[in-house]
Short mmCIF file of C-alpha atoms and ligand atoms in Angstrom, two decimals:
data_model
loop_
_atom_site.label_atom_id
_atom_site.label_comp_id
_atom_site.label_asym_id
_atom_site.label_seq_id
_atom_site.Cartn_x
_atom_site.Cartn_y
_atom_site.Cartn_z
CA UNK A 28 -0.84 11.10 24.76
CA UNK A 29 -0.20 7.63 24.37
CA UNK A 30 3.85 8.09 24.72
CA UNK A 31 3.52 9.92 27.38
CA UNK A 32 0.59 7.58 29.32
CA UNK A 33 3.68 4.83 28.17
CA UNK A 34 6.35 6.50 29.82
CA UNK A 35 4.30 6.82 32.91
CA UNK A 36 2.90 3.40 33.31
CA UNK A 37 6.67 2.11 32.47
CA UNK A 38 7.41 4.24 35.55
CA UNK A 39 5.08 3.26 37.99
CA UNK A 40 6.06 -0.10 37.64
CA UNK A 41 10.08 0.88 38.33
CA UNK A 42 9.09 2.58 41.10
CA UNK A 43 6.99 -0.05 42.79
CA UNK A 44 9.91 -2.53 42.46
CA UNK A 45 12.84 -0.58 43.31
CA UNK A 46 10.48 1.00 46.85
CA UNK A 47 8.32 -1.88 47.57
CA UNK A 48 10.76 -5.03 47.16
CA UNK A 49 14.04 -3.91 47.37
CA UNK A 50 14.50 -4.71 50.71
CA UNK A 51 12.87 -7.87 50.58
CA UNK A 52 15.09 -8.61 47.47
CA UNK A 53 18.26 -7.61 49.28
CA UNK A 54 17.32 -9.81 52.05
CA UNK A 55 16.85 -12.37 50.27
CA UNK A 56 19.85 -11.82 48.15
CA UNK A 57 21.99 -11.61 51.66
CA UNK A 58 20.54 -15.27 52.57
CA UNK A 59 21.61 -17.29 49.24
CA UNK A 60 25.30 -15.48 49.41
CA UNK A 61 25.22 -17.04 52.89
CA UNK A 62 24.18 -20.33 52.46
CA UNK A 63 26.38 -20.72 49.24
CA UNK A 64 29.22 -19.82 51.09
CA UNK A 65 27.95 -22.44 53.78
CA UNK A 66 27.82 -24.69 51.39
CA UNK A 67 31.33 -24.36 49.56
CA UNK A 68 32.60 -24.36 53.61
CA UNK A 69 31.10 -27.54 54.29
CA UNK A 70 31.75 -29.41 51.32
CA UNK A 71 35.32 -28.45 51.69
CA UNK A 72 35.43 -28.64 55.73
CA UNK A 73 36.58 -32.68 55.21
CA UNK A 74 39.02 -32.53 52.19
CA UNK A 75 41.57 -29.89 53.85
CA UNK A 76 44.04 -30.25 56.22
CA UNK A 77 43.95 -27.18 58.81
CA UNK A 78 46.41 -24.82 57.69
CA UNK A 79 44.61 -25.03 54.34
CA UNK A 80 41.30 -24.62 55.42
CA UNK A 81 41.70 -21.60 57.78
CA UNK A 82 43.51 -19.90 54.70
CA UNK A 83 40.48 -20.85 52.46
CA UNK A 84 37.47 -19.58 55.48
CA UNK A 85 40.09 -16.95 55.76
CA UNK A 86 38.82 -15.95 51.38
CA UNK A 87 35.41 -16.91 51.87
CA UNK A 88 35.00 -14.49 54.73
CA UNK A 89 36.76 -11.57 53.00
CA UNK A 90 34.91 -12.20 49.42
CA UNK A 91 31.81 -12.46 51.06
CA UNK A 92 32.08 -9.91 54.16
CA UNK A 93 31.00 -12.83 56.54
CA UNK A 94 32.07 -13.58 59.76
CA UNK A 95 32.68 -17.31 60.17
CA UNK A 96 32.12 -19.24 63.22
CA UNK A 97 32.92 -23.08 62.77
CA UNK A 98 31.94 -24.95 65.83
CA UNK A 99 32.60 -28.45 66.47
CA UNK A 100 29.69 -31.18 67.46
CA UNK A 101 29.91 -29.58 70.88
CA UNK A 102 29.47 -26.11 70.39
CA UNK A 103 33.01 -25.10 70.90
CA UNK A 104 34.83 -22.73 69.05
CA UNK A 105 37.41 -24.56 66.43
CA UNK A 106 38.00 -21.61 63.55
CA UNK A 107 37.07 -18.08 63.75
CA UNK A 108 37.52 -15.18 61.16
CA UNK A 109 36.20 -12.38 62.13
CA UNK A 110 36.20 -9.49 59.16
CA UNK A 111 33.31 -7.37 60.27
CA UNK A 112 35.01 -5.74 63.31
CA UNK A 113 31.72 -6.10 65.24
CA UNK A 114 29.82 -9.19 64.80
CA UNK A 115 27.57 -11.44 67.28
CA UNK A 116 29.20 -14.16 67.42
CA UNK A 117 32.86 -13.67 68.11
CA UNK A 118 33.81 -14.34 71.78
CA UNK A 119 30.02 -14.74 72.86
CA UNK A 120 29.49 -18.58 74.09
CA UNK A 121 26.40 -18.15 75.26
CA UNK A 122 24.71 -16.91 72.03
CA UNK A 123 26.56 -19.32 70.09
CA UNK A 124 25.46 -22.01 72.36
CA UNK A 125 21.94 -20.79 71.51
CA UNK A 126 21.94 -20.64 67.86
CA UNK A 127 23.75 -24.14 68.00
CA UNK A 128 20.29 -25.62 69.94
CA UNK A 129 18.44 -23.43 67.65
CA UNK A 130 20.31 -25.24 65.06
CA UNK A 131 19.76 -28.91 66.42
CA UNK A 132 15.77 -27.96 67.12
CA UNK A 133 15.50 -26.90 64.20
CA UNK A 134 13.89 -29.58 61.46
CA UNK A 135 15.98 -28.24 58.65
CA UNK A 136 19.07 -27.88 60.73
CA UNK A 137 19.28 -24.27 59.62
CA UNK A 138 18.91 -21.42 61.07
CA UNK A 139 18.24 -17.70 59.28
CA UNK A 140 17.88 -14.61 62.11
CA UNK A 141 17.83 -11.02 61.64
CA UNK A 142 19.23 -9.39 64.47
CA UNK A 143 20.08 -6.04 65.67
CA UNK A 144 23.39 -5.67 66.98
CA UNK A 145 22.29 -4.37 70.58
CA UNK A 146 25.76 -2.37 70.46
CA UNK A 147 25.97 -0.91 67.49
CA UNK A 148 22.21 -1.02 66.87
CA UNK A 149 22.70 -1.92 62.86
CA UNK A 150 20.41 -4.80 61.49
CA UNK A 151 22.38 -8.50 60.82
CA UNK A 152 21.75 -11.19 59.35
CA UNK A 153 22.49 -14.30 61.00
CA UNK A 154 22.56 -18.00 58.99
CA UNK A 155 23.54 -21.24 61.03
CA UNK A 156 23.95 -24.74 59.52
CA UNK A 157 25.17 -28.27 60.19
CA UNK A 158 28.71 -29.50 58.96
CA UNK A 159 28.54 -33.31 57.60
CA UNK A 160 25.27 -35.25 58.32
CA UNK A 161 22.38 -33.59 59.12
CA UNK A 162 21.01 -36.60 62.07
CA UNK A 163 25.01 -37.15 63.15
CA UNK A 164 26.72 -33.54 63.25
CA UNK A 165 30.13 -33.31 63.02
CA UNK A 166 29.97 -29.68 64.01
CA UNK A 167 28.40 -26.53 63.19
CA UNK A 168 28.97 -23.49 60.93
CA UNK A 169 27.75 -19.85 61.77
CA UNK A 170 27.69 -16.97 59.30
CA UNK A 171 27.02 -13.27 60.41
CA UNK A 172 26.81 -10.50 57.60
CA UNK A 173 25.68 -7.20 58.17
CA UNK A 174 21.94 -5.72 56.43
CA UNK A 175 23.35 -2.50 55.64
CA UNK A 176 20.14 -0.45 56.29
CA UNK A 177 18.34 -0.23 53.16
CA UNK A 178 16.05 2.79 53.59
CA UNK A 179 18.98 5.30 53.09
CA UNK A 180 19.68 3.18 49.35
CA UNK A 181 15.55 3.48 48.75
CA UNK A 182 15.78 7.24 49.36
CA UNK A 183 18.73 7.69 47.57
CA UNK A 184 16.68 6.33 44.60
CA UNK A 185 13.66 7.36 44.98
CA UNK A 186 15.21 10.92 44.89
CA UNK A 187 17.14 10.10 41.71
CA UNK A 188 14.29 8.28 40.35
CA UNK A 189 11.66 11.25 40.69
CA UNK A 190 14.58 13.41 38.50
CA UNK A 191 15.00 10.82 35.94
CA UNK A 192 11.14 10.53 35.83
CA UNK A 193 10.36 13.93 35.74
CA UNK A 194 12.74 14.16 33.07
CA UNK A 195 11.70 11.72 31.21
CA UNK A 196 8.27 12.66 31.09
CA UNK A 197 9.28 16.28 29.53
CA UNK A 198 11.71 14.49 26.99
CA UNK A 199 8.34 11.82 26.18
CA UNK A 200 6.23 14.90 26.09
CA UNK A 201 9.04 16.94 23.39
CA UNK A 202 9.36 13.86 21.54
CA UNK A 203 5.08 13.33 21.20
CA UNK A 204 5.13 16.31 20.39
CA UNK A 205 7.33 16.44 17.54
CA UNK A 206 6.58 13.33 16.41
CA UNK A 207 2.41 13.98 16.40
CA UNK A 208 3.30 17.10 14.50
CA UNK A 209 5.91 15.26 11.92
CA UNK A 210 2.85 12.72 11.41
CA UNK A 211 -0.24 14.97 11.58
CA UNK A 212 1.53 17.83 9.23
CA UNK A 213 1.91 16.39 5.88
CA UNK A 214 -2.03 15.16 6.77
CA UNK A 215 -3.41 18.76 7.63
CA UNK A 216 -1.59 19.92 4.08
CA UNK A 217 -2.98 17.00 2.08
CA UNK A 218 -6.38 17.41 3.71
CA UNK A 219 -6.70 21.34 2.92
CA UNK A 220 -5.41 20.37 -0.45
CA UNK A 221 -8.21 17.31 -0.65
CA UNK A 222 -10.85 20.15 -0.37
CA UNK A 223 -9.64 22.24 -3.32
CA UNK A 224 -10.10 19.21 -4.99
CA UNK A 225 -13.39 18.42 -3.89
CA UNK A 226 -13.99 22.30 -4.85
CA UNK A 227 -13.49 21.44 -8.34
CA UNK A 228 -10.01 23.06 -8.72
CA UNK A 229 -7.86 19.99 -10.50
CA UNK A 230 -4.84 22.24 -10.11
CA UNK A 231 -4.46 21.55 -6.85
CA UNK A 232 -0.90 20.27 -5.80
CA UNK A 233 -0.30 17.45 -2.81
CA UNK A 234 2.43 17.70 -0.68
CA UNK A 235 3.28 14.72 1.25
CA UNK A 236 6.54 15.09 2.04
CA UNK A 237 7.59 14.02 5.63
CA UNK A 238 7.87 9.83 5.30
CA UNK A 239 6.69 6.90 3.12
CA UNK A 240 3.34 6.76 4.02
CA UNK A 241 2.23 10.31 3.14
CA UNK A 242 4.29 10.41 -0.18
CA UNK A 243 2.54 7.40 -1.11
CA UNK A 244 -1.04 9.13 0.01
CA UNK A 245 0.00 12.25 -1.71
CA UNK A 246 1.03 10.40 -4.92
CA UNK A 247 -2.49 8.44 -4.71
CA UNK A 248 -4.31 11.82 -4.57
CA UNK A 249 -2.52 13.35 -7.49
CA UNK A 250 -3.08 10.38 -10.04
CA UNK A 251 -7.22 10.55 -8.59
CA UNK A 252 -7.04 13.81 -9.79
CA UNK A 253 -5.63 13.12 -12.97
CA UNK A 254 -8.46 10.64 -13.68
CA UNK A 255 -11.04 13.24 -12.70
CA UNK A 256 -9.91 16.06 -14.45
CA UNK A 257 -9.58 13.80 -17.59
CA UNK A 258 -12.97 12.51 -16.89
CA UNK A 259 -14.14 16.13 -16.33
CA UNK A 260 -12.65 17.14 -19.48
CA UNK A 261 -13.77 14.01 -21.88
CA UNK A 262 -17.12 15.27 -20.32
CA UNK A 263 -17.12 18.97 -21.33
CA UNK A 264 -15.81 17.95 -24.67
CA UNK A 265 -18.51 15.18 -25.33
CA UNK A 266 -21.23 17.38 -24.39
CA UNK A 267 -19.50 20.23 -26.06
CA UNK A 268 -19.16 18.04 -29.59
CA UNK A 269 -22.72 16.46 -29.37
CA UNK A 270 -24.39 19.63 -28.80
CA UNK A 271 -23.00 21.17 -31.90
CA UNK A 272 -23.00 18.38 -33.80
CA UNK A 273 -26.90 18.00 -32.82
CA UNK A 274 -27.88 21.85 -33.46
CA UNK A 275 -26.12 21.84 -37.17
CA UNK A 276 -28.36 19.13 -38.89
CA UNK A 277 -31.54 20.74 -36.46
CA UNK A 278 -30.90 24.48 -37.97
CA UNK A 279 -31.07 22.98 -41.51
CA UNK A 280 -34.77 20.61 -40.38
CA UNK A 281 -35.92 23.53 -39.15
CA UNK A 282 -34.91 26.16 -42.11
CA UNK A 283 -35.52 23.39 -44.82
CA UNK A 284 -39.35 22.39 -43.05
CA UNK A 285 -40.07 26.46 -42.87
CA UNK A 286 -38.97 26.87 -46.64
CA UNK A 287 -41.14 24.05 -47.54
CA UNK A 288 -44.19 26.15 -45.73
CA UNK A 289 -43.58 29.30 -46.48
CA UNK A 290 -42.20 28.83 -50.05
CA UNK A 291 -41.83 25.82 -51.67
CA UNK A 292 -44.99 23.91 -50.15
CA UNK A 293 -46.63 24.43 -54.08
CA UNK A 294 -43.60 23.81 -56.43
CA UNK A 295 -43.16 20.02 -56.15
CA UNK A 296 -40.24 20.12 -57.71
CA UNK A 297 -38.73 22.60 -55.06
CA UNK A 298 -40.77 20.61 -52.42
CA UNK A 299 -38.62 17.33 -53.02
CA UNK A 300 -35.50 19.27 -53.33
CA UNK A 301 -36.21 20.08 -49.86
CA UNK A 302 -37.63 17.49 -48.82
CA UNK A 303 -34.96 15.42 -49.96
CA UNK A 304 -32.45 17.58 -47.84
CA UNK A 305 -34.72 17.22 -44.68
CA UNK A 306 -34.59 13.23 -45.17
CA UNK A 307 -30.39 13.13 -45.42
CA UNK A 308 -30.30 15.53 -42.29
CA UNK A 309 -32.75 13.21 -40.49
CA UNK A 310 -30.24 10.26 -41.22
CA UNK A 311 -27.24 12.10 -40.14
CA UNK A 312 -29.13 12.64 -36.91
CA UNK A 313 -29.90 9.04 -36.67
CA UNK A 314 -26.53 8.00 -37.45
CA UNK A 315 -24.81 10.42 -35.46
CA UNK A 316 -27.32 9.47 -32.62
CA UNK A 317 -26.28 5.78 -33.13
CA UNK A 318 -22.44 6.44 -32.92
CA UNK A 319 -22.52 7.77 -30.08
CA UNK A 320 -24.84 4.97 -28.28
CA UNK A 321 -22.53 2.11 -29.74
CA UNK A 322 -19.57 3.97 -28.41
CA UNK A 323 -20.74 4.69 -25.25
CA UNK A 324 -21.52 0.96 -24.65
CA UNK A 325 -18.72 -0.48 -26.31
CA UNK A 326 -16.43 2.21 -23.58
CA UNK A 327 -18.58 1.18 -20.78
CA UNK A 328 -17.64 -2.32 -21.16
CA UNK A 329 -20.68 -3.66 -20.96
CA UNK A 330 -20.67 -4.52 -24.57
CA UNK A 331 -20.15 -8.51 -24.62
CA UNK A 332 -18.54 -10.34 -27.73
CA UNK A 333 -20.76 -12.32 -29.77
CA UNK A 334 -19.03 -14.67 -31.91
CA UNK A 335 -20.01 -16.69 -34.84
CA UNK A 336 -18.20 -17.88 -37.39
CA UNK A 337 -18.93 -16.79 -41.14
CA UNK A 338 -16.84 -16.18 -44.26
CA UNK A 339 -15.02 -13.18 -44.40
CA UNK A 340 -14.58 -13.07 -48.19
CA UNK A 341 -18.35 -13.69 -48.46
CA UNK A 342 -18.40 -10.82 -45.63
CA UNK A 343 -16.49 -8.18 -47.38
CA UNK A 344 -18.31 -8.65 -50.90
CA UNK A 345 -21.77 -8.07 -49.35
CA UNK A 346 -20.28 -4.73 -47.58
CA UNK A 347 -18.93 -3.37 -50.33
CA UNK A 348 -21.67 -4.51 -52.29
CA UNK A 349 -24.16 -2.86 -50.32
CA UNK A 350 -21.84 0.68 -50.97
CA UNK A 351 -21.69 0.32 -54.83
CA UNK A 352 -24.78 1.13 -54.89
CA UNK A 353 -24.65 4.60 -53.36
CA UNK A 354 -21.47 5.25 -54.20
CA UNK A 355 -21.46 4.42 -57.89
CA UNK A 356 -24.05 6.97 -58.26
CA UNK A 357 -21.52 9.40 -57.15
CA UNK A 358 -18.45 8.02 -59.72
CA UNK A 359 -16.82 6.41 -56.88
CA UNK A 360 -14.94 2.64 -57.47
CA UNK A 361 -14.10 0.27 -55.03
CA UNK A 362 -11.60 -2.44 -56.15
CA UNK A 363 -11.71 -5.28 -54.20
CA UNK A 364 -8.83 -8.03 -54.31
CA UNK A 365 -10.39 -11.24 -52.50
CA UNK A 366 -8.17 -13.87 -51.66
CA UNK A 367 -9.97 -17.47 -50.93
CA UNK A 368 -12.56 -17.70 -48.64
CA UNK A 369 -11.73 -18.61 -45.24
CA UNK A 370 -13.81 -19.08 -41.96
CA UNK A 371 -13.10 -16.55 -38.82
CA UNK A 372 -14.74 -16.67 -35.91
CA UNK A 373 -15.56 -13.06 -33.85
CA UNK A 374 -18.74 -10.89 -33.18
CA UNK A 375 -19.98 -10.65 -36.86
CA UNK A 376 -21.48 -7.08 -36.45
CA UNK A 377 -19.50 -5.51 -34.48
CA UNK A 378 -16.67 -5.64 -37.06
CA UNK A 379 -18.91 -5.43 -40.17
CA UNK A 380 -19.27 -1.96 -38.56
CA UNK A 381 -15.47 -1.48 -38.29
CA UNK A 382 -15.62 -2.72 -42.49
CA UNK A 383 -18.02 -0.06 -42.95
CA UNK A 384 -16.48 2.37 -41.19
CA UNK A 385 -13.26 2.50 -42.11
CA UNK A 386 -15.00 1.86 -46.26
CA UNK A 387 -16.79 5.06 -45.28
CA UNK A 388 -14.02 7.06 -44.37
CA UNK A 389 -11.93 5.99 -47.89
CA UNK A 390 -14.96 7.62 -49.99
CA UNK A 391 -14.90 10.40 -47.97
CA UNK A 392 -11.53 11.30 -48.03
CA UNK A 393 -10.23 9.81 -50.88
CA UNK A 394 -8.58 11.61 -53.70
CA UNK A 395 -9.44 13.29 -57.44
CA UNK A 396 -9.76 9.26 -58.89
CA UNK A 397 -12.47 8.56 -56.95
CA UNK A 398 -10.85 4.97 -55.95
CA UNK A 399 -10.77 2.96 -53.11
CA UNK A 400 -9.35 -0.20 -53.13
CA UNK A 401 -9.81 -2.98 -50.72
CA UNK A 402 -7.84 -6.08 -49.76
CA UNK A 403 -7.95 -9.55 -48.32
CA UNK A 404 -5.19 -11.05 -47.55
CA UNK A 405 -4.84 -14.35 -45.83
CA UNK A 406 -2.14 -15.33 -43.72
CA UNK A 407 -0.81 -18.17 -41.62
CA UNK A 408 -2.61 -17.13 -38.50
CA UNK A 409 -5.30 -14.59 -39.29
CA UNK A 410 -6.53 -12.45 -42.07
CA UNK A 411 -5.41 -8.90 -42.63
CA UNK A 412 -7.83 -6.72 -44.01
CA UNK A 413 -6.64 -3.78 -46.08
CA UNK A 414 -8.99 -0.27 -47.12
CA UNK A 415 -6.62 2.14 -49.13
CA UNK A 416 -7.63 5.40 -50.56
CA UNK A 417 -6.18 7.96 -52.69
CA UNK A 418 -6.52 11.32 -50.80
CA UNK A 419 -4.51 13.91 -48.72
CA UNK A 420 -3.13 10.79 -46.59
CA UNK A 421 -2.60 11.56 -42.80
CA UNK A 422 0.69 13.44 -41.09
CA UNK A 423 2.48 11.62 -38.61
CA UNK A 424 1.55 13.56 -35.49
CA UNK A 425 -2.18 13.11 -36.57
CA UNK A 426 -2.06 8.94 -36.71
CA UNK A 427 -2.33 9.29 -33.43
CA UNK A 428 -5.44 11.74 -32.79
CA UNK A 429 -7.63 9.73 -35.62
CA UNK A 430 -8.68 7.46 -33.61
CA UNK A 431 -10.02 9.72 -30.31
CA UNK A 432 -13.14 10.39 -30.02
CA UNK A 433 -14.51 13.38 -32.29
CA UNK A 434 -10.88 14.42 -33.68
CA UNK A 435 -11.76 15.66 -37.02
CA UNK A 436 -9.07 17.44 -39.06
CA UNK A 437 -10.29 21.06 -40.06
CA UNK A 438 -9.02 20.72 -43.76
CA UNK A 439 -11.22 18.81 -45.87
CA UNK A 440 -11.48 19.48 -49.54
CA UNK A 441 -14.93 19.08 -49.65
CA UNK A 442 -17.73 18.83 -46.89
CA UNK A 443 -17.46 15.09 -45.77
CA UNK A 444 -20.26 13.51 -43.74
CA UNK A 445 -19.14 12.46 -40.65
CA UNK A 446 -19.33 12.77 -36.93
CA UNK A 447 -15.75 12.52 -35.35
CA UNK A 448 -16.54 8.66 -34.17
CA UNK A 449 -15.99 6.27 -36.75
CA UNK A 450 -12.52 5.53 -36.14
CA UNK A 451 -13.13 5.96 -32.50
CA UNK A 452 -15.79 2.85 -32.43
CA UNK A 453 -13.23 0.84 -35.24
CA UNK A 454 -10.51 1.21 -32.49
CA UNK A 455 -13.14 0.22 -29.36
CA UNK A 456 -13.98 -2.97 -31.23
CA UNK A 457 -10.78 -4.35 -32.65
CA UNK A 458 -9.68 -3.59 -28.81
CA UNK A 459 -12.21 -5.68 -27.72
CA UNK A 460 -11.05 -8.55 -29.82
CA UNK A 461 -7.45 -8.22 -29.27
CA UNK A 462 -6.94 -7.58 -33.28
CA UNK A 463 -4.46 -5.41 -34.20
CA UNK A 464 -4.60 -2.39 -35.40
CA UNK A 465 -3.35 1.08 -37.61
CA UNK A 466 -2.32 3.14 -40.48
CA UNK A 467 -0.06 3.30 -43.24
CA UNK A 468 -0.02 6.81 -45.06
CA UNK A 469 1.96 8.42 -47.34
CA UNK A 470 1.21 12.40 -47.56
CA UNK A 471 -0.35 13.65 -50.92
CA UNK A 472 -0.76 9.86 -52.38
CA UNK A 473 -3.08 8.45 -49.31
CA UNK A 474 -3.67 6.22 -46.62
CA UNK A 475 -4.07 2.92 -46.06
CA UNK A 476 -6.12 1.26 -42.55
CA UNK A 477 -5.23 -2.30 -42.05
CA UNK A 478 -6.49 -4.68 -38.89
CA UNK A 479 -5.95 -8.37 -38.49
CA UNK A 480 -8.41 -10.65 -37.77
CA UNK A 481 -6.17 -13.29 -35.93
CA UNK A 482 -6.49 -17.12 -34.54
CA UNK A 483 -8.87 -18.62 -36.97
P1 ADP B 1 -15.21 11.31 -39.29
O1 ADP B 1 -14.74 10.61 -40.49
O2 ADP B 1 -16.66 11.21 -39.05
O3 ADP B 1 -14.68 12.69 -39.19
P2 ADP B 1 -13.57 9.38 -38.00
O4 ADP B 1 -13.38 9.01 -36.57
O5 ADP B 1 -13.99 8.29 -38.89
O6 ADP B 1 -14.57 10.57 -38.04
O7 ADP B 1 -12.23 9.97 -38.50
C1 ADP B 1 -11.52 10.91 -37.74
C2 ADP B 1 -10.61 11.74 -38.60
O8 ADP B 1 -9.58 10.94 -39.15
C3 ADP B 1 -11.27 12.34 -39.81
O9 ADP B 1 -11.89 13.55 -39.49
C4 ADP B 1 -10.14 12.53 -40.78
O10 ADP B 1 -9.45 13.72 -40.49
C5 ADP B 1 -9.22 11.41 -40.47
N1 ADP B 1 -9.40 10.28 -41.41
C6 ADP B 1 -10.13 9.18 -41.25
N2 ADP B 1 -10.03 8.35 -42.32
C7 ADP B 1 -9.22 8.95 -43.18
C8 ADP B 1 -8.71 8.61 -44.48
N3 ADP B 1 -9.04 7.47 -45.09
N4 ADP B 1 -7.88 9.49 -45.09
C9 ADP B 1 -7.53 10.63 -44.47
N5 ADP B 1 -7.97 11.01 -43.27
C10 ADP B 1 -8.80 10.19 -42.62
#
């Protein structure tokens, strides 16, 4: 639409100059070649002797298609080229004597007529001036060029004008055409594709071939779908793992709590047995219930960083203190090799939590010794913290899945506590504080989880 209103206005304007002023233009166009050859005449009329000069009026006259009349301060006839074949001043006295009072009346000493020829009936143009001073004349200078008639020229264009414009407009209409469609196409297929998307369906494909702009649109769309359908996924699986892991430690409340009714409600023995069950159930709960609430905040990045600075030797020994006394119980030994005690400053429980975790996960999955060892080791700029164990260790291709949420590997050697988010909340935090990070494991000998705590 907006081409073609272009083409039109672009148009309208051609055609009112070439109609409406042409003529005026050509006039006036007529009238300047006049008076600059009246001009270059007078300003040469003194310097040349006559021979000379009638040769150069003789050039003017034929460049110009002027009939010259050069008059002297009388009014009578000195040079006379004549090139028109029918002009008005040639062998007419009496008109020349006219325009030569015109001339003299006149303030500017000029004279510009348009006359039509009576003979020949064609339209002339008629430009009279003084030679030398204007108040003193030493003669006079008459010009006669013929108007061709215009109107014929104007028709003449405006015929070939209204082809060239109707022509154009089809050619601006093709061309909107094709170019709305090049520009609205790859739109229309992005937009239908959009709305699969918005339908849920993450397969969708966008196709925005046809130039930059859509390509880059297209590409845009297909990475915001990536994102979703991740999003959708992590969603499905999180709701997927807490569910289950919620209903396993429920069934065994519920079956433990009916046993205790129905059966063992009189046997106190029994009772505490089950009762005992009921109480390490409830604390799963709880715990898995809190992993999942630190996670979620530490992901959602609200979590801030507290830091303090403490002791991290002092640190570790009241961690794994706080273990030997479950874990004793159960023939487990953590070794501990301290090195001296040095000040670090980060958020204090936030990675006492990563200690415990990944202390945790070396009990659980360490090997026939029952040994964990852990390690302090202080270096130039930081402290690198060391858990080893003794079990399966961890394949390559795993390393990398530990540390998502709820990976668990299938093949534990015997049932291991745990809800899929330790490592997942270690990783989170030592994120947050920049530390790195990872895993050294050897298969069949074990594994050991190392972070630095750096810039003391
Ligand atoms: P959880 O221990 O509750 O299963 P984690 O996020 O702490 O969850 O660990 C994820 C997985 O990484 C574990 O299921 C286990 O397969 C593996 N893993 C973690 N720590 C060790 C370790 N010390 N030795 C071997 N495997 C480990």
């Amino acid at each position: 639409m907006y081409f073609i209103l272009f083409t039109i206005a672009v148009f309208v304007l051609l055609w009112t100059f070439q109609i409406l002023f042409l003529e005026k233009f050509y006039e006036s166009m007529k009238v300047r070649d006049a008076a600059a050859a009246a001009t270059k005449i007078s300003d040469s009329y003194e310097s040349m002797d006559k021979t000379e000069f009638r040769s150069f009026l003789n050039d003017v006259a034929v460049e110009n298609d002027l009939c010259i009349e050069v008059l002297d301060r009388y009014g009578r006839s000195m040079y006379s080229v004549e090139v028109l074949g029918d002009c008005l001043i040639h062998g007419r006295e009496n008109s020349t004597f006219t325009y030569v009072s015109d001339i003299v009346k006149n303030d500017d000493k000029e004279i510009r007529y348009r006359i039509v020829n009576p003979r020949t009936h064609n339209e002339m143009l008629l430009y009279g001036c003084v030679l030398g001073d204007k108040d003193k004349p030493d003669g006079f200078l008459l010009l006669n060029s013929a108007l061709v008639p215009v109107g014929s020229t104007v028709s003449i264009i405006k015929r070939q004008l209204m082809i060239i414009t109707a022509f154009l407009i089809v050619i601006a209409f093709i061309i909107s055409l094709f170019l709305s469609r090049r520009i609205a196409r790859p739109i229309t297929r992005i937009t239908s594709s959009a709305e699969q998307l918005a339908k849920g369906n993450f397969n969708t494909k966008f196709d925005g071939r046809g130039y930059l702009e859509s390509q880059t649109l297209a590409d845009t769309l297909t990475y915001a779908e990536k994102e979703l359908s991740r999003v959708d996924t992590m969603q499905r699986d999180l709701i997927a793992n807490v569910s289950h892991d919620l209903r396993t430690p429920l069934t065994m409340l519920k079956a433990y709590a009916e046993m205790i009714r129905d059966l063992s409600g009189d046997n106190p023995v029994k009772r505490n047995e089950h009762l005992e069950i009921i109480i390490n159930e409830t604390d799963r709960l709880a715990m898995l219930v809190n992993d999942i609430l630190d996670l979620s905040k530490l992901e959602s990045g609200r979590q801030k960083l507290n830091p303090t600075e403490f002791g991290i030797r002092g640190k570790l020994t009241e961690i794994i203190d706080r273990f030997k006394g479950i874990s004793e119980k159960q023939g487990y030994e953590i070794q501990f090799a301290p090195d001296k005690e040095i000040t670090v400053c980060c958020d204090v429980v936030k990675i006492e939590q990563v200690i415990y975790n990944l202390i945790n996960n070396a009990i659980n999955y360490t090997g026939e010794d029952k040994k964990v060892y852990v390690r302090q080791i202080n270096q130039p700029d930081g402290v690198l913290i060391e858990v080893e164990d003794t079990g399966d260790g961890i394949e390559e291709e795993k390393i990398k899945l530990i540390f998502d949420k709820y990976y668990r590997s299938e093949n534990h050697k015997r049932e291991v506590v745990g809800t899929g988010l330790g490592l997942s909340i270690v990783k989170a935090v030592l994120k947050l504080h920049n530390y790195d990070y990872g895993v050294r494991s050897t298969l069949g000998k074990g594994s050991v989880f190392w972070f630095r705590i750096s810039g003391r």
